[in-house]
XYZ file of C-alpha atoms in Angstrom:
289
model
C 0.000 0.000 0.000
C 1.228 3.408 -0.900
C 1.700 5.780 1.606
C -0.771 9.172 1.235
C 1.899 11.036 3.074
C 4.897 11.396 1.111
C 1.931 11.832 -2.075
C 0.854 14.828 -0.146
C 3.815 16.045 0.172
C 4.592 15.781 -2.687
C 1.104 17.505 -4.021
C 1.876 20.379 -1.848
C 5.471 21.002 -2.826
C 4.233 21.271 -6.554
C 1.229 23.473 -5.642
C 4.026 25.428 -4.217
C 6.415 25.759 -7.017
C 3.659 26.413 -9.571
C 2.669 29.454 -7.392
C 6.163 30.280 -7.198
C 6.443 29.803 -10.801
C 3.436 31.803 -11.324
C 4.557 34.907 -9.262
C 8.423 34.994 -11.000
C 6.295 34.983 -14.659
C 4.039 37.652 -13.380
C 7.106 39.567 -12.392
C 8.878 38.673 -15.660
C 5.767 39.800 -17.659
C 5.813 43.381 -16.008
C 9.340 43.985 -16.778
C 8.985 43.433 -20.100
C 5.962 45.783 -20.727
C 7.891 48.030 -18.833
C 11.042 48.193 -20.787
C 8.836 47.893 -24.120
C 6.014 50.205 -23.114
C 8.453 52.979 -21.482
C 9.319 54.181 -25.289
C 6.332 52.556 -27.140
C 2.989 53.843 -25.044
C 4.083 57.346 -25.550
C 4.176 56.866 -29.324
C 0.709 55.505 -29.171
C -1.147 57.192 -26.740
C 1.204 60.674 -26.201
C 1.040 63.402 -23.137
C -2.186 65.088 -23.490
C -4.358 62.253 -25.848
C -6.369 60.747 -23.222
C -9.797 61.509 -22.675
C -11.573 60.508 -19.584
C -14.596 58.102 -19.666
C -16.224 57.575 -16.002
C -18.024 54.877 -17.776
C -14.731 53.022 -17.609
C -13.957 53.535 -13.696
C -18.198 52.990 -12.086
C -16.089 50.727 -9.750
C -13.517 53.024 -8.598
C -13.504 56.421 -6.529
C -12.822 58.420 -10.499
C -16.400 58.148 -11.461
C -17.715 60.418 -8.823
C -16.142 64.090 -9.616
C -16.000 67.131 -6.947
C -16.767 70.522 -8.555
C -14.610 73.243 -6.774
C -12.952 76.561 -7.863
C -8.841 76.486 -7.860
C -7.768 78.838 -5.588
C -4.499 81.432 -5.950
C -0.731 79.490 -6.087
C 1.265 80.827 -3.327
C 5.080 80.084 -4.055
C 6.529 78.152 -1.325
C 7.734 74.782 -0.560
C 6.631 72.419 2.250
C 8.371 69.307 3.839
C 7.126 67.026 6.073
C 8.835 65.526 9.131
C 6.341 63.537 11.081
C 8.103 61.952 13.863
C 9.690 62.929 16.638
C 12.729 61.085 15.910
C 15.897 62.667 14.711
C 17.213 63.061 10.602
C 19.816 61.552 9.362
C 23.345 62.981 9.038
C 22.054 62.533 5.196
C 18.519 63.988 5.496
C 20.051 67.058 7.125
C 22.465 67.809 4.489
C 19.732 66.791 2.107
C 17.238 69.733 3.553
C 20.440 72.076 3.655
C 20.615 71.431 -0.062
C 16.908 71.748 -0.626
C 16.585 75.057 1.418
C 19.678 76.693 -1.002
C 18.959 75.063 -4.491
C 14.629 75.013 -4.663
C 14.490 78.875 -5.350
C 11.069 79.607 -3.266
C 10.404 79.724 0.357
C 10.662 76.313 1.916
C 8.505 75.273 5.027
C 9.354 72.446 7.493
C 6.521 70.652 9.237
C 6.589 68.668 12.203
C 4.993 67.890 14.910
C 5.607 70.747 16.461
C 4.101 73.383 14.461
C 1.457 71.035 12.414
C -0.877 72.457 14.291
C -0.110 75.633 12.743
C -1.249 74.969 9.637
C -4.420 72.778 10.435
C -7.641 74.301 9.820
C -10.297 74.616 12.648
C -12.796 73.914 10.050
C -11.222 70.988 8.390
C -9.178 69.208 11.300
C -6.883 65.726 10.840
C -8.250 62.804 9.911
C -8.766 61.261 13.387
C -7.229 58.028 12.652
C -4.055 60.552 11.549
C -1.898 59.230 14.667
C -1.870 55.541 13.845
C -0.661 56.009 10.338
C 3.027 55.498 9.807
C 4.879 57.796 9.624
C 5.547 57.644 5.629
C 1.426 57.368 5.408
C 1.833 60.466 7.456
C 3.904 62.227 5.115
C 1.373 61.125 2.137
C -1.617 62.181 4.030
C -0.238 65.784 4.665
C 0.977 66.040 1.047
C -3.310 65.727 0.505
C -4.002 67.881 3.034
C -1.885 70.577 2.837
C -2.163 70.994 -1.145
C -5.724 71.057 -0.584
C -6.038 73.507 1.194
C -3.106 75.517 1.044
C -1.373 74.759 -1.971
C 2.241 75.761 -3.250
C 4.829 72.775 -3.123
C 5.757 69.876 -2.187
C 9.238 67.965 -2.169
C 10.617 65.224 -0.341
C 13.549 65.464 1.839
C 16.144 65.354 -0.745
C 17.978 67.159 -3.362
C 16.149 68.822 -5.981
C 18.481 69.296 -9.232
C 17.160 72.738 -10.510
C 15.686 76.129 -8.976
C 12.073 76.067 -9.209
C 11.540 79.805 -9.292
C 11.094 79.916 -13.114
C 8.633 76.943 -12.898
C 6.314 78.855 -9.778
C 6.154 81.949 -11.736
C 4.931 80.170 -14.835
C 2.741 77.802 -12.924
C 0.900 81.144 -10.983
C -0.210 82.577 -14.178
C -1.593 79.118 -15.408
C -4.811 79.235 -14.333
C -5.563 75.696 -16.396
C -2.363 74.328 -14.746
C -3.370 72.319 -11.178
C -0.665 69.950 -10.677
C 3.122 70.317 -11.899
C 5.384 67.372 -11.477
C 8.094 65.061 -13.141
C 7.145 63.306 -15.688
C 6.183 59.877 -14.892
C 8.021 56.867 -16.275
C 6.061 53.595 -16.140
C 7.567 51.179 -13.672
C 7.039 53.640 -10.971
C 3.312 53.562 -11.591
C 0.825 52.022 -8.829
C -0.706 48.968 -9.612
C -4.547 48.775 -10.550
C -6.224 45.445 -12.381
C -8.764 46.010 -14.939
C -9.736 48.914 -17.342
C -7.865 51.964 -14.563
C -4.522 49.522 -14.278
C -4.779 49.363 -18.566
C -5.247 53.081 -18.581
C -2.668 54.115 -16.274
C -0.071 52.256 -18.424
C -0.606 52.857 -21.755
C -1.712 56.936 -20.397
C 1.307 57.023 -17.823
C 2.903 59.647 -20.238
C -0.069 62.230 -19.184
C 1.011 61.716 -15.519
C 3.110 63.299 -12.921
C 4.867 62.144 -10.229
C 4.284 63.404 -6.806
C 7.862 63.320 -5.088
C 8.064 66.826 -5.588
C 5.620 69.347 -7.322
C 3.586 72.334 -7.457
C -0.127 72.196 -7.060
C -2.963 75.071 -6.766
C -5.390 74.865 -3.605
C -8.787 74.043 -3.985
C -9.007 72.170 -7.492
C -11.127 69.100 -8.297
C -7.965 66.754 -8.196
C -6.526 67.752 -4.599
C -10.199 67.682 -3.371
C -10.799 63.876 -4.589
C -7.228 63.349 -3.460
C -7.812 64.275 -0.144
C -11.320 62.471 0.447
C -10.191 59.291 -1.357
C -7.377 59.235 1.072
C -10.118 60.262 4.460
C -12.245 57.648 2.950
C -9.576 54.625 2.920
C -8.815 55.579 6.526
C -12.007 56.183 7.789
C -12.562 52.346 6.481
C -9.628 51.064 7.949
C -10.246 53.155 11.536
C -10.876 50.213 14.026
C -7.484 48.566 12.273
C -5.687 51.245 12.260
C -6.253 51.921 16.076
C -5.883 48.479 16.595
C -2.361 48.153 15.011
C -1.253 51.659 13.911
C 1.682 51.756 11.591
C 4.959 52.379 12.919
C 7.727 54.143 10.940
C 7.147 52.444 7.552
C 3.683 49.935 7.825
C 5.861 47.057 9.411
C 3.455 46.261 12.023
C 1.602 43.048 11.736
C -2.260 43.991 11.358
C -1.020 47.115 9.793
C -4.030 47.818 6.551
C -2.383 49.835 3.872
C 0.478 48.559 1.913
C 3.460 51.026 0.501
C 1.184 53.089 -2.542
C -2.139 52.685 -1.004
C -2.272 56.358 0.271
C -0.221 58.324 -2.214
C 0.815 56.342 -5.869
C -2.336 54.468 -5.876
C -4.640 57.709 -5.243
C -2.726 60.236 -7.254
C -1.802 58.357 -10.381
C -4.877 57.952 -11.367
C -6.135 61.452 -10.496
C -3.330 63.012 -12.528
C -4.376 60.508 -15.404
C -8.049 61.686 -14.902
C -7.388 65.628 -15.076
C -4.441 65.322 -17.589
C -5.595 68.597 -19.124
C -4.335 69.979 -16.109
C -1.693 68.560 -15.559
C 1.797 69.958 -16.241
C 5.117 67.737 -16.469
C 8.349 68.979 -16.134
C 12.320 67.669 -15.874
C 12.441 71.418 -13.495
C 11.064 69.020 -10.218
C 13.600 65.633 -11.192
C 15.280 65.103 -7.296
C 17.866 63.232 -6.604
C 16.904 59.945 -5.673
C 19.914 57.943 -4.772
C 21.385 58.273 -0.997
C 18.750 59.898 1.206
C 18.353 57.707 4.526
């Protein structure tokens, strides 16, 4: 008689490798369409042909659309700092250069003065304090250009002045969001008709390590409630097992993109018309721990 055991085993150690298997092919597959679709989606669908069909997203938060007035560009930078632990040797030198090289005003948040900039009307998100503090960071970048508008850059170097670029951007009163353009592997992954879109489109999109953005537009006001809305669904979890520096605690709801890449992309996709890419915001991205 043959043993079921080792048969088992054996069953579950090729269910195992076929999964494997699977995973390294899906992997494979994505590099390739990223190293063929980084030059060949931009010939076929180029920066400023898409047209947006809600039709196409009745699942997702882009069908429903806020209607809001911009409001003025004020030129000045913020950076957020959301912990109460110390920078880096690195990050220091990195603000040092960011303060001398940006070209506008640059504003550091922490927890200190946050409440300086919060609005009595439109407080936190109460679930704010278990986010980690990178969701942090992504939440504020909602928040504050919401409602206040100007810049945004992450603590490290920028590689031009953006003065040029924030006097432009104030008299562009069609212009809400100005970023670096957006290459395709750093895209956030969607399934379906939006994931399709936001690939062969990504050429219509900015990236949101460092940009400009005018208060009050359609885009930063879905921004913002798509973000309050993922973490008013995720309260009792995030209270339950709040997220540490970077998400590493166990229980912890929202992966790496689910508050910033996986929110914005597809908003800049949605209001491409308004959106405005430029090489000017490109920051060094090497050595910034």
């Amino acid at each position: 008689m043959v043993s079921r055991i080792p048969l088992l085993h054996a069953a579950r150690q090729g269910k195992h490798a076929a999964f494997v298997a699977k995973r390294k092919g899906v992997r494979l597959a994505r590099r390739v369409e990223n190293r063929v679709g980084q030059g060949l989606f931009p010939l076929l669908h180029p920066a400023g042909s898409y047209v947006f069909d809600p039709v196409r997203y009745k699942r997702s938060f882009l069908f429903d659309t806020v209607h809001a007035t911009p409001g003025p560009f004020v030129p000045r930078v913020f950076t957020f700092w959301t912990g109460d632990n110390e920078m880096s040797p690195t990050r220091l030198a990195n603000l040092d250069r960011l303060r001398a090289d940006i070209g506008l005003e640059v504003v550091v948040v922490t927890p200190d003065n946050l409440r300086d900039w919060v609005l009595p009307d439109d407080p936190l998100h109460p679930s704010y304090p278990h986010l980690s503090l990178v969701h942090r960071a992504d939440y504020l970048r909602a928040y504050f250009f919401h409602h206040h508008g100007g810049g945004y850059c992450d603590i490290k170097r920028p590689m031009h002045s953006w003065a040029n670029a924030a006097r432009e951007f104030a008299v562009d009163h069609q212009g809400w969001y100005a970023g670096s353009p957006m290459r395709l592997a750093w895209l956030g992954w969607y399934a379906g008709p939006l994931g399709q879109d936001l690939r062969r489109n990504f050429a219509s999109l900015a990236c949101n390590g460092a940009g400009l953005a005018r208060p009050g537009s359609p885009l930063t006001a879905e921004w913002l409630a798509e973000v309050e809305r993922r973490m008013s669904a995720w309260a009792a979890r995030l209270e339950k097992y709040p997220g540490g520096v970077r998400g590493e605690t166990e229980g912890y709801p929202f992966s790496w993109n689910d508050l910033l890449n996986r929110i914005h992309h597809p908003l800049s996709m949605k209001y491409s018309a308004h959106i405005r890419r430029s090489t000017v915001f490109d920051i060094d991205v090497r050595d910034y721990e």
